[in-house]
XYZ file of C-alpha atoms in Angstrom:
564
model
C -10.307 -8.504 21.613
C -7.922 -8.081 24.254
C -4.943 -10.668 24.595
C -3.000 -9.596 26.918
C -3.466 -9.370 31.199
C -3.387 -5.893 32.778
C -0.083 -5.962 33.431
C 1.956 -9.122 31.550
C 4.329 -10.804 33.645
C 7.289 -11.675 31.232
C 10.738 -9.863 30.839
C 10.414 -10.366 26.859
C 7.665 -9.679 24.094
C 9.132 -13.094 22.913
C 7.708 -14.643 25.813
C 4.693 -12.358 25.789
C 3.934 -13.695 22.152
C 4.397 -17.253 23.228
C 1.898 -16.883 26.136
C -0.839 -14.279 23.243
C -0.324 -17.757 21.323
C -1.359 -20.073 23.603
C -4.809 -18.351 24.279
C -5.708 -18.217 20.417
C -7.074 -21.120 19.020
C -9.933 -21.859 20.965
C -11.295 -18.407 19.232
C -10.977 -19.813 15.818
C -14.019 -21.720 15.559
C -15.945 -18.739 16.813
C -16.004 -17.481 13.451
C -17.216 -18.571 9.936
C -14.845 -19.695 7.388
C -15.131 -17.684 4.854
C -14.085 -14.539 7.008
C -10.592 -14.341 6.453
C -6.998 -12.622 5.056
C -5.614 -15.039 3.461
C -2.242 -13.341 2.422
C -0.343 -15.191 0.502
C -1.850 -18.027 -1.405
C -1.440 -19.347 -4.538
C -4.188 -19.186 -6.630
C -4.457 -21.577 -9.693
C -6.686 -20.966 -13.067
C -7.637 -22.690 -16.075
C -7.821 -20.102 -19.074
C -9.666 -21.214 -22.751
C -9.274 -18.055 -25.248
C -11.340 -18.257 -28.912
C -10.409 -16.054 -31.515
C -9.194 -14.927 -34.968
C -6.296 -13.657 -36.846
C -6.911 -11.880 -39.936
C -4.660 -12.208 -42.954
C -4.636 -9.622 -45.504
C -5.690 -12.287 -47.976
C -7.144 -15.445 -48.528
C -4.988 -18.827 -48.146
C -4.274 -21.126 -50.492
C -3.693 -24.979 -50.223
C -0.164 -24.446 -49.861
C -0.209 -21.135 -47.322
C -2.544 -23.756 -45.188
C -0.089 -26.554 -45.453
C 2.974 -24.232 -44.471
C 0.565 -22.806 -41.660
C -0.414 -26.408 -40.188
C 3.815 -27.265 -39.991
C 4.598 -24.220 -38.046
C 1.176 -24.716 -35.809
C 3.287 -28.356 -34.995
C 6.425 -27.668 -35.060
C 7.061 -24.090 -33.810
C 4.682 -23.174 -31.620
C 4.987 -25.486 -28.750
C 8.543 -24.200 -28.270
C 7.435 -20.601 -28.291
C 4.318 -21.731 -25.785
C 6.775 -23.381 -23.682
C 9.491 -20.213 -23.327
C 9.501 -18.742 -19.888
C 7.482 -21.745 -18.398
C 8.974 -22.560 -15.305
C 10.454 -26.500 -15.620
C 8.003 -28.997 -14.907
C 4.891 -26.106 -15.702
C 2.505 -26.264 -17.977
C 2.155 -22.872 -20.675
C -0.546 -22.787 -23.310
C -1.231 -24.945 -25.789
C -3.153 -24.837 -29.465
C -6.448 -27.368 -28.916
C -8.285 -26.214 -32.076
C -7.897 -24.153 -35.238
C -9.288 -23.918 -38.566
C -9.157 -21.670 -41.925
C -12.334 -19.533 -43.417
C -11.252 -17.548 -46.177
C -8.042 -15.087 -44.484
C -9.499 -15.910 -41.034
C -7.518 -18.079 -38.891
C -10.443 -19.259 -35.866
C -7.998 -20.661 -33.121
C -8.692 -22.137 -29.476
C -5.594 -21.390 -26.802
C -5.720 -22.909 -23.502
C -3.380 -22.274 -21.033
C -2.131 -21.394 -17.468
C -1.454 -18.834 -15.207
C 2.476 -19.507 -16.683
C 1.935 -18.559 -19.949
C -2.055 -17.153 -20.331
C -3.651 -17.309 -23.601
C -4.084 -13.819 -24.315
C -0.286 -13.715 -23.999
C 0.273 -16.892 -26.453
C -2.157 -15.595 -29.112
C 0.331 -12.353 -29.352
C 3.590 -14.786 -29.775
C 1.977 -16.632 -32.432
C 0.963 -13.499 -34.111
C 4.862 -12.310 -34.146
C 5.784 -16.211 -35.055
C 2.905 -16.181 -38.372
C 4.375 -12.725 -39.337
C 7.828 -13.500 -39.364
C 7.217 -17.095 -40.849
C 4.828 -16.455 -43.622
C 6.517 -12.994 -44.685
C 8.184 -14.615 -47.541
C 4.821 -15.826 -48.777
C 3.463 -11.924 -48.728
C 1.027 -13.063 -46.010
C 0.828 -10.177 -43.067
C -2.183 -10.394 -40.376
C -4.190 -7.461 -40.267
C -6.388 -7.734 -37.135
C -6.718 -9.871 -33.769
C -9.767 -10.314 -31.967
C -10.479 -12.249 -28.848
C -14.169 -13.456 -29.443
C -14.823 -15.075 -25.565
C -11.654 -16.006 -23.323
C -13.074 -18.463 -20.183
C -11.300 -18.110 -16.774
C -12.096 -21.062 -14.372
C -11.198 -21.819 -10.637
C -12.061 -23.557 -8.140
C -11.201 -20.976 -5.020
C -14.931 -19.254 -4.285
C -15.610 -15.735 -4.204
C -19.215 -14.148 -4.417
C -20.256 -13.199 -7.602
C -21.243 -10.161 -6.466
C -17.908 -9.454 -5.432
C -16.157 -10.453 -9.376
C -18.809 -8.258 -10.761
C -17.405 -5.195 -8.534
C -13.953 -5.804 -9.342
C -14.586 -6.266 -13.290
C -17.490 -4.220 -13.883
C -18.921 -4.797 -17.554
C -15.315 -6.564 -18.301
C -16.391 -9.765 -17.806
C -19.381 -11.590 -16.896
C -19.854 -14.559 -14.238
C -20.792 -17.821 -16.375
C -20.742 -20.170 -13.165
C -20.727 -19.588 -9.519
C -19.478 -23.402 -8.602
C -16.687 -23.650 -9.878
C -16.108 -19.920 -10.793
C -16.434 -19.329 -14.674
C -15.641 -15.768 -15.826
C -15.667 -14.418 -19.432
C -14.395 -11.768 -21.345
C -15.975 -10.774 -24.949
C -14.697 -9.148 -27.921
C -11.259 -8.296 -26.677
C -9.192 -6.069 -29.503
C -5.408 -6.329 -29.803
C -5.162 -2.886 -28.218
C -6.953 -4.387 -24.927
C -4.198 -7.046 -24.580
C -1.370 -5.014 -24.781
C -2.749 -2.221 -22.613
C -2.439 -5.524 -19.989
C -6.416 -4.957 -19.748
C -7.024 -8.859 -18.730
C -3.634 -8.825 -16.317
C -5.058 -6.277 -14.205
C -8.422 -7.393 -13.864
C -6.738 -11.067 -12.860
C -4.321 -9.323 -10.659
C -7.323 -7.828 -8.476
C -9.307 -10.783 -9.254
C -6.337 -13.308 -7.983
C -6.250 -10.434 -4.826
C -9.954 -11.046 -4.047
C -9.716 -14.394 -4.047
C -6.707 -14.429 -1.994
C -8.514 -12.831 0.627
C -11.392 -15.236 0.492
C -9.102 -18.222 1.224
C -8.948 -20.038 4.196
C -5.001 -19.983 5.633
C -3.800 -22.145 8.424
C -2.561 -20.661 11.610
C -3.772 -19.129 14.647
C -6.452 -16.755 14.114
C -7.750 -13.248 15.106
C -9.385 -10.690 14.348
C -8.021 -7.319 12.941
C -7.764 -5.065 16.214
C -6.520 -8.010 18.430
C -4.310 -6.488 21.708
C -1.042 -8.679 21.428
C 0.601 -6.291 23.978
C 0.207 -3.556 26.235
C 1.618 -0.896 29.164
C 0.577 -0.961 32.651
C -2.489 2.166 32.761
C -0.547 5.308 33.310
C -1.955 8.311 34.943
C -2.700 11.669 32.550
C -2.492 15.160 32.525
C -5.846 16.808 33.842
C -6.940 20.796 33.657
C -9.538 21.288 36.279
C -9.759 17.583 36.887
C -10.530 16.742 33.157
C -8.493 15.316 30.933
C -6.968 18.055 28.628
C -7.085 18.070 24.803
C -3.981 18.762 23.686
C -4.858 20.503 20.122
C -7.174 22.874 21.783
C -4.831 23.651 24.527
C -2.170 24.166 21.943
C -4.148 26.710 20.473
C -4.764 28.567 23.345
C -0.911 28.658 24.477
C 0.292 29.375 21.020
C 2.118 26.548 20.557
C -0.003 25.906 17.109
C -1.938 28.086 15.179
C -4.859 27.592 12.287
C -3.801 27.915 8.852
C -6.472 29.116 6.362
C -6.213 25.391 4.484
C -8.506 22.750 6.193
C -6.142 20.614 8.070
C -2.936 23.002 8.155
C -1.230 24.463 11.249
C 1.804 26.882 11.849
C 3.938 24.980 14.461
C 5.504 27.568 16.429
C 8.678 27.167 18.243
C 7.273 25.225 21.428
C 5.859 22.597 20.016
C 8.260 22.558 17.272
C 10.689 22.364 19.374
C 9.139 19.396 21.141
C 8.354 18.177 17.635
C 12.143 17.786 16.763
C 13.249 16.716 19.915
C 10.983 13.242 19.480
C 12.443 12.807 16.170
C 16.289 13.300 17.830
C 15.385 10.682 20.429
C 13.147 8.230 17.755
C 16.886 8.127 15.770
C 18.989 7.648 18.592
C 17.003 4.831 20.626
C 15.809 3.039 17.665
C 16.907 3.738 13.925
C 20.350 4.145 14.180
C 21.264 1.633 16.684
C 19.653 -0.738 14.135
C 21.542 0.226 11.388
C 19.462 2.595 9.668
C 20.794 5.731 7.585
C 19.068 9.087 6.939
C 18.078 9.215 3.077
C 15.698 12.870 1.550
C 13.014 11.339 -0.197
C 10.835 14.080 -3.013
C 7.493 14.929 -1.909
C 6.142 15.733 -4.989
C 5.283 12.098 -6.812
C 4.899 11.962 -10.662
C 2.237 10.222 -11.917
C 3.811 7.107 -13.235
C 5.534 6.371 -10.334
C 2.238 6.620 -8.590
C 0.861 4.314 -11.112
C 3.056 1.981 -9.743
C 2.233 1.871 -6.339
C -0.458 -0.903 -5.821
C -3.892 -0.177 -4.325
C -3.910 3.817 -4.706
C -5.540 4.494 -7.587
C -7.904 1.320 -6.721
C -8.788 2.965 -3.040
C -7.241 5.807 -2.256
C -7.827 8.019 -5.296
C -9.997 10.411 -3.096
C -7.826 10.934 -0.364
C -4.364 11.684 -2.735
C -3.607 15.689 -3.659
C -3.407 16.418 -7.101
C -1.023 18.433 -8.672
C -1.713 20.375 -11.718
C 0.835 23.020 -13.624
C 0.332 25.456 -16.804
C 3.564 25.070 -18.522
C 6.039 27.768 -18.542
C 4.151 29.401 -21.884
C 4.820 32.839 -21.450
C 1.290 33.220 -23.194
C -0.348 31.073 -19.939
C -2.697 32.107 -18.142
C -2.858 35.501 -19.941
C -6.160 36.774 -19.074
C -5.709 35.305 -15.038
C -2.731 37.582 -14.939
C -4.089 40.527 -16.189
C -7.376 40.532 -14.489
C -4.637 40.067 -11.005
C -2.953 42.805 -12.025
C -5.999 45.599 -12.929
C -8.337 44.189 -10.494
C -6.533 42.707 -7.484
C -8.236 39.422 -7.985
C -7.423 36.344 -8.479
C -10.387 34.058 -10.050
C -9.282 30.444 -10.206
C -11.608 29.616 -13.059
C -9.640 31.236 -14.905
C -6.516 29.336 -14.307
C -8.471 25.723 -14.109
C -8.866 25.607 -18.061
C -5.628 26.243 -18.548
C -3.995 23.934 -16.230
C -1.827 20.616 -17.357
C -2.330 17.427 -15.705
C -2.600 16.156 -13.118
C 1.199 15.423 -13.523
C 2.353 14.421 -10.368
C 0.599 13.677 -6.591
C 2.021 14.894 -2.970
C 3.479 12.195 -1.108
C 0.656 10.171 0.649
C 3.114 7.247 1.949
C 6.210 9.199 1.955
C 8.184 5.860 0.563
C 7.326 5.927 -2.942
C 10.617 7.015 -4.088
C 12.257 4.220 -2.395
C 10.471 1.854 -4.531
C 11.554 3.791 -7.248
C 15.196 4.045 -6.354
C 15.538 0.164 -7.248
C 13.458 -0.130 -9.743
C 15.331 -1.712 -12.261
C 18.071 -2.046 -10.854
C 19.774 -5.413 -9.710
C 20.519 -5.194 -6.243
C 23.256 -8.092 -5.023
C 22.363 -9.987 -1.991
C 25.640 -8.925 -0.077
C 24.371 -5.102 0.536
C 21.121 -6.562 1.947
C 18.680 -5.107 4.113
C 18.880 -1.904 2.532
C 17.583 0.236 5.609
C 17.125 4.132 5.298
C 14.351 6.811 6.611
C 13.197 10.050 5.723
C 12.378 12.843 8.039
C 12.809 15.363 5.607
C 9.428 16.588 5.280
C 5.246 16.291 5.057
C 2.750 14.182 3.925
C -0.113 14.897 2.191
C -3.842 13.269 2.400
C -6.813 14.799 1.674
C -9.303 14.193 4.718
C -12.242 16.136 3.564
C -14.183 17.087 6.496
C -12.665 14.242 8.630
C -9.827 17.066 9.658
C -9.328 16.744 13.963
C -6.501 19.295 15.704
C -3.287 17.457 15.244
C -5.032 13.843 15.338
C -6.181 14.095 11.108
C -4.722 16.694 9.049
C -4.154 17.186 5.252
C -0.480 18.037 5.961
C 1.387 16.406 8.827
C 5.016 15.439 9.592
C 5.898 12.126 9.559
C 9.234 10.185 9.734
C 9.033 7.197 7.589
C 11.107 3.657 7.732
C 11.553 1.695 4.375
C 13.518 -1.278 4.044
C 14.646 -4.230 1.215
C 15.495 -7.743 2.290
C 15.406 -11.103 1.993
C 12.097 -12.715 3.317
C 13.739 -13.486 6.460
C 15.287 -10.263 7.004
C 12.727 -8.158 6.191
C 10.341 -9.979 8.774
C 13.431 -9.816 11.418
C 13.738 -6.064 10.914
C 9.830 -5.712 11.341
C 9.860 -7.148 14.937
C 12.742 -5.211 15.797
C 11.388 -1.905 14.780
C 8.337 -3.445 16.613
C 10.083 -4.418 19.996
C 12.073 -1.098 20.061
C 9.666 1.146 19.499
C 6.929 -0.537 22.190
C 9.924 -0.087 24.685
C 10.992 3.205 23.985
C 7.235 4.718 23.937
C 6.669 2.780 27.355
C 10.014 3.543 29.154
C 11.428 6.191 27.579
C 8.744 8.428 26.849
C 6.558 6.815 29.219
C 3.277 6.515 27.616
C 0.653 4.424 27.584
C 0.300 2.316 24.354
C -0.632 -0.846 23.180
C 0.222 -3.298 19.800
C -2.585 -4.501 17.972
C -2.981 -6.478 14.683
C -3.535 -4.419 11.893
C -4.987 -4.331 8.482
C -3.645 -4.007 5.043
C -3.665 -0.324 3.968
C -6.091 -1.784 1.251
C -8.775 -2.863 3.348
C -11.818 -0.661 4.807
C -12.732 -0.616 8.118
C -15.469 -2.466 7.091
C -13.716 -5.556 5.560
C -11.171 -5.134 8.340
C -13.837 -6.119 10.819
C -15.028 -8.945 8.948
C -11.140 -10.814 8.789
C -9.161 -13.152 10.628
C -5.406 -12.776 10.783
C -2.718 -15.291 11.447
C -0.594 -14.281 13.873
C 1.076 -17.722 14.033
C 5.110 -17.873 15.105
C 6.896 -15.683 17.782
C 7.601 -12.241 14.835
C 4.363 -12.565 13.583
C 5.370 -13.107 9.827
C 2.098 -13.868 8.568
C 0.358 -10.403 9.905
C 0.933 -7.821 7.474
C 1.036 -5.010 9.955
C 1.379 -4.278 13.482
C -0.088 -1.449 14.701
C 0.741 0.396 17.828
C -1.798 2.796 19.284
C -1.659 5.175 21.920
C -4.459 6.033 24.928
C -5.945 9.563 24.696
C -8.218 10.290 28.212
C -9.713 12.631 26.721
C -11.156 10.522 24.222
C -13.289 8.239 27.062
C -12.611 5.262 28.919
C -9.984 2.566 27.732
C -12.275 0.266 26.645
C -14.852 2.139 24.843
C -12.600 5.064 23.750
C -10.523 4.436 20.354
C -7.133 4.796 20.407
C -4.437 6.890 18.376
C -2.874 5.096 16.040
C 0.683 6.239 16.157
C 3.369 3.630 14.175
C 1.711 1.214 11.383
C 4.817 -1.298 11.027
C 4.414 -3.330 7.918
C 5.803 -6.288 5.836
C 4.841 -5.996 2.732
C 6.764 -9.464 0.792
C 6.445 -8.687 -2.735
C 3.855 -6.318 -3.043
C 5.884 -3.219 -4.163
C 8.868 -5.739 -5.407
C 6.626 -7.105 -8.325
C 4.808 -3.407 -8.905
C 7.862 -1.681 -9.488
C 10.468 -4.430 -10.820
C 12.838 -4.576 -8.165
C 15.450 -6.810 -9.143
C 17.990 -9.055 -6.742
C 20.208 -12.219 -7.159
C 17.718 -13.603 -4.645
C 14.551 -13.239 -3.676
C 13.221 -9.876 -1.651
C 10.518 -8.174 0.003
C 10.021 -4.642 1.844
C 8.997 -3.654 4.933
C 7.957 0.004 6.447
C 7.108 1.849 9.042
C 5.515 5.236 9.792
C 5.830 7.042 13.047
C 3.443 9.686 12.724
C 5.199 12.579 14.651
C 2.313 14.967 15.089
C 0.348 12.589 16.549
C 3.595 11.203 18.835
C 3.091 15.111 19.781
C -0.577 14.900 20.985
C 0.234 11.576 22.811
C 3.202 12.538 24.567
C 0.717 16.478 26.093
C -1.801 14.215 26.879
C -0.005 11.722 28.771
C 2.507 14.389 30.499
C 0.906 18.186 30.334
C 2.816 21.296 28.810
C 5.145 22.331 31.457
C 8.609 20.746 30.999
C 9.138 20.223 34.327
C 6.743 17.436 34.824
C 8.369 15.937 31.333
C 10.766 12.534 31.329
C 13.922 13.427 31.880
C 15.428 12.949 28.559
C 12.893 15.047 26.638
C 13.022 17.672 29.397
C 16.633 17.855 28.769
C 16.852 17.528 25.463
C 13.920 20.057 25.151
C 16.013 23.088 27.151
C 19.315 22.058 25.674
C 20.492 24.544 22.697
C 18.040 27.082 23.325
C 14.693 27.565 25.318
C 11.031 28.006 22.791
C 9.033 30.778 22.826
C 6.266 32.226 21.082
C 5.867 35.875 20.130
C 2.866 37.211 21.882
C 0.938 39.332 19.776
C -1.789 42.161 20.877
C -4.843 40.073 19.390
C -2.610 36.752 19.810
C -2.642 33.932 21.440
C-alpha cells in the first residue's frame, strides 16, 4: 500500500505525515479485527495454584494451631509486599492438614502470581516453625489455572507452551499447568511461558489508532534515473566482481573488499557521521563482536526465532592435552579432519554479533543511570555482523558477514521516540539529497515477526513521529531487480523504538522511566544502492562522495595474471 503521491508536495515530512494521516482510516474497516499488532497492552489474568508442602513429620494439634495463626496473621503481609498500592497480590482461599501434608489453594494476580506466593510462604513456615523442629521437605504444584479474557487461538497457546500446559477453555481462555516441582518455579519455568503467552496475546489485541498494514509507503523520492550497461540496468555485485572491486571468499556469504569499494565503503560511513550522527549528538563507542552466551540469553526473541540464523562459537580450552590426536594427524599427514576436533570442543560459549547492540544493553545492566545524562546516544562502526543465511546468500544484498554501522540509544519515552524521527528525517534527506538515491519509508515489523505474520498485521501509525510503530523501515530501489511496483526493494536502515523491551530483559535501571531505540544502516547494502543508482566511475558520482572518494589517496586494485 502506497501512501504517498509521486512526488509529495510539502517542504516537511511533518506535513507529509499529517497529509499519510488523513488518507488512513477509511482503510481500517477493510480488514478483520483480529489482524493486528497490538504493542503495548496490558494484559490482565486471574491465576488459582493447588498444591502441597511436605513437612518432614506429621503435625500435631498444637503445630496445626501455631500453623492456622501465622496462615492469618503473617501471610497477608508477606502476599501484600511489592504489590503496587491499591493492587491486589495473592491471597490463601483454602488449606487443610493430612498427616505432614499441607494441601493449600493460592489465588492471585499478575502482581504477586501464585507460584511466586507459595515460595514466600515456604521461607515464612521454615523460619516460623523452626523452633518446633518442623522443616518442609518437598513442594509440588498439583494444577495452577490461568484465566483471561483477551482471545487467542488455542492452537496458537498450544505452540507457545507445548506439553506445558493444556487449554481447559477457549471462551474465556483457561490454561493449566500439572505437577509443577519446586525446581520448575525457580528455573522461572511458568514466567516465561506467561511472558510469551502475555506477548501472543498482545499481538492479538485490538489497539486504537489509525491503521495499516506492515509495508505501508509513508514517504518517498521523486523516480530517479539509474545506471545502465548496454541499456540494462547493471547489477552491482556482479559488476564488482568483474572490476575487482570485491572478490569471493571460500565461506558462503564472505567477500574480500578491495580498496575501491572499500574505499567507497568508508567514505559513506565518513559522510553517514558527519550529516547525521554527530550533528545529533551522537558519540563513537567499540562494541565486542563476540557475544557470550548469557548475555545472549538476555536478548529477547533470539533464542525463540532466530536460533538458526545466529553463529555459534565453540572453543577446546587451553589443555595442552586438547585436541591431541587432531594435531598430530595435522602435523604427519597435512590434514586437518574436523571430526576430530568436534568431540572435543566446549560450548557453545559465546555467539557472533547478530544485532551488533547487545553490549549496549549490557553496559547498563545493573546499573542506575540518573535522568540528567539522558539520551545516552553512541554507535559502533567498529566492525561485522554475523547471520547465518544458509543458502539465502545474494552478492552484497545477504551475506553471513557484512559491515554495518549500528545506532543504540537510552531515554525517556519521549526522548527515545524524538530521537527515532530524527534519525528518521535525517537519514530520508541525506539518502535523497545528498547521496541522491531513490528510497522510500515504509512501516515495518518487529524483528520478531515472520513475513508471514507481518502480512497478516495492522500497525498504528497514529501522531506526527509515529510512536506507536515499532520500526520504520527505509528501503532503497534496485532496477535491476524489476519494475517499482512489482520489484522488492532493499532494505537499507531498520529504525526502531523498542520501549522496554531490552530495559526489562536486561535490568536497566534509571530514576525514571526508559526505553531504547536503534538503528542499523546496513553499509554494504548502502554500497550496492549507491552503484546502482550512480555507476562505477567517480566522475558521474555526487559531488561530495566524488570528493571525498579522491581526497587522501586514489583506490586501486592489484591486477593479477589470472585476476580480475
Amino acid at each position: 500500500m502506497d501512501l504517498t503521491s509521486e512526488i509529495l508536495p510539502f517542504e516537511s515530512i511533518e506535513n507529509k505525515v499529517r497529509y499519510v494521516n488523513s488518507l488512513v482510516q477509511p482503510l481500517v474497516d477493510t480488514f478483520p479485527s483480529s489482524l493486528f499488532v497490538g504493542w503495548w497492552v496490558e494484559v490482565e489474568m486471574d491465576f488459582l495454584l493447588k498444591g502441597w508442602l511436605k513437612f518432614n513429620r506429621s503435625l500435631n494439634e498444637a503445630d496445626i494451631a501455631i500453623l492456622a495463626e501465622i496462615i492469618k496473621q503473617k501471610v497477608p503481609e508477606q502476599f501484600i509486599r511489592g504489590v503496587p498500592k491499591g493492587k491486589k497480590g495473592s491471597r490463601i482461599v483454602n488449606w487443610k492438614i493430612r498427616g505432614n501434608i499441607l494441601q493449600i489453594e493460592i489465588e492471585g494476580t499478575r502482581y504477586l502470581r501464585p507460584h511466586d506466593a507459595l515460595l514466600r510462604l515456604k521461607n515464612l513456615l521454615l523460619a516460623e516453625l523452626s523452633r518446633r523442629r518442623l522443616g518442609i521437605r518437598d513442594l509440588k504444584v498439583e494444577e495452577y489455572r490461568i484465566k483471561t479474557d483477551v482471545e487467542i487461538k488455542p492452537s496458537d497457546v498450544r505452540k507457545i507452551l507445548g506439553d506445558y500446559a493444556e487449554v481447559l477453555s477457549e471462551k474465556p481462555l483457561v490454561i493449566a499447568f500439572k505437577d509443577l516441582k519446586e525446581e520448575d518455579i525457580k528455573s522461572r519455568l511458568i514466567d516465561r511461558a506467561l511472558t510469551e503467552l502475555t506477548k501472543a496475546i498482545e499481538e492479538e489485541a485490538v489497539p486504537k489508532g489509525e491503521l495499516v498494514p506492515v509495508g505501508t509507503i509513508l514517504l518517498k523520492t521523486i523516480q530517479k534515473p539509474y545506471a545502465t550497461e548496454n541499456g540494462v540496468p547493471i547489477d552491482p555485485s556482479n559488476l564488482a566482481i568483474k572490476k575487482g572491486w570485491i572478490k569471493r571468499f571460500p565461506g558462503r556469504g564472505q567477500w574480500v573488499i578491495t580498496s575501491p569499494m572499500a574505499r567507497l565503503l568508508r567514505v559513506l560511513k565518513e559522510m553517514i557521521e558527519d550529516h547525521i550522527l554527530i550533528p545529533l549528538g551522537f558519540q563513537e563507542w567499540m562494541f565486542p563482536k563476540l557475544i557470550p552466551w548469557d548475555v545472549y540469553e538476555r536478548m529477547p526473541g533470539y533464542f525463540e526465532h532466530l536460533a538458526e540464523g545466529l553463529m555459534y562459537v565453540c572453543h577446546a580450552g587451553r589443555d595442552p592435552e586438547a585436541l591431541k590426536e587432531f594435531k598430530l594427524e595435522a602435523r604427519l599427514k597435512k590434514k586437518a579432519d574436523p571430526s576430530l576436533v568436534r568431540k572435543e570442543l566446549e560450548g557453545p560459549t559465546h555467539i557472533l554479533a547478530a544485532a551488533q547492540c547487545e553490549p549496549f544493553y549490557q553496559f547498563f545492566s545493573g546499573e542506575i543511570t540518573p535522568e540528567e545524562v539522558l539520551p545516552v546516544k553512541v554507535y559502533d562502526a567498529s566492525g561485522w555482523t554475523y547471520r547465518w543465511e544458509g543458502g539465502g546468500v545474494e552478492g552484497l544484498l545477504r551475506t553471513v558477514e557484512f559491515f554495518r554501522l549500528e545506532v543504540v540509544w537510552l531515554g525517556t519515552p519521549e526522548q527515545v521516540v524524538d530521537i527515532r524521527w530524527d534519525l528518521a528525517d535525517k537519514t530520508f534527506n541525506f539518502l535523497d539529497k545528498v547521496l541522491d538515491l531513490e528510497v522510500r519509508m515504509t512501516v515495518g515489523a518487529p524483528f520478531y515477526m515472520t513475513t508471514e505474520q507481518a502480512q497478516e498485521r495492522l500497525v498504528d501509525i497514529s501522531g506526527e513521529k509515529y510512536p506507536e510503530v515499532p520500526t520504520l523501515d527505509i528501503e532503497a530501489y534496485l532496477p535491476y531487480k524489476g519494475s517499482r511496483e512489482e520489484a522488492e526493494w532493499l532494505e537499507i536502515n531498520g529504525i526502531n523504538v523498542h520501549k522496554k523491551k531490552y530495559v526489562d530483559s536486561f535490568k536497566i535501571k534509571a530514576n525514571t522511566e526508559v526505553w531504547t531505540g536503534c538503528n542499523g544502516y546496513g553499509l554494504t547494502r548502502y554500497l550496492v544502492a549507491f552503484l546502482a543508482r550512480h555507476g562505477f566511475e567517480p566522475e558521474r558520482w555526487p559531488r561530495e562522495v566524488r570528493e571525498r572518494y579522491e581526497g587522501s589517496y586514489v583506490p586501486k586494485t592489484p591486477k593479477l595474471i589470472t585476476w580480475p
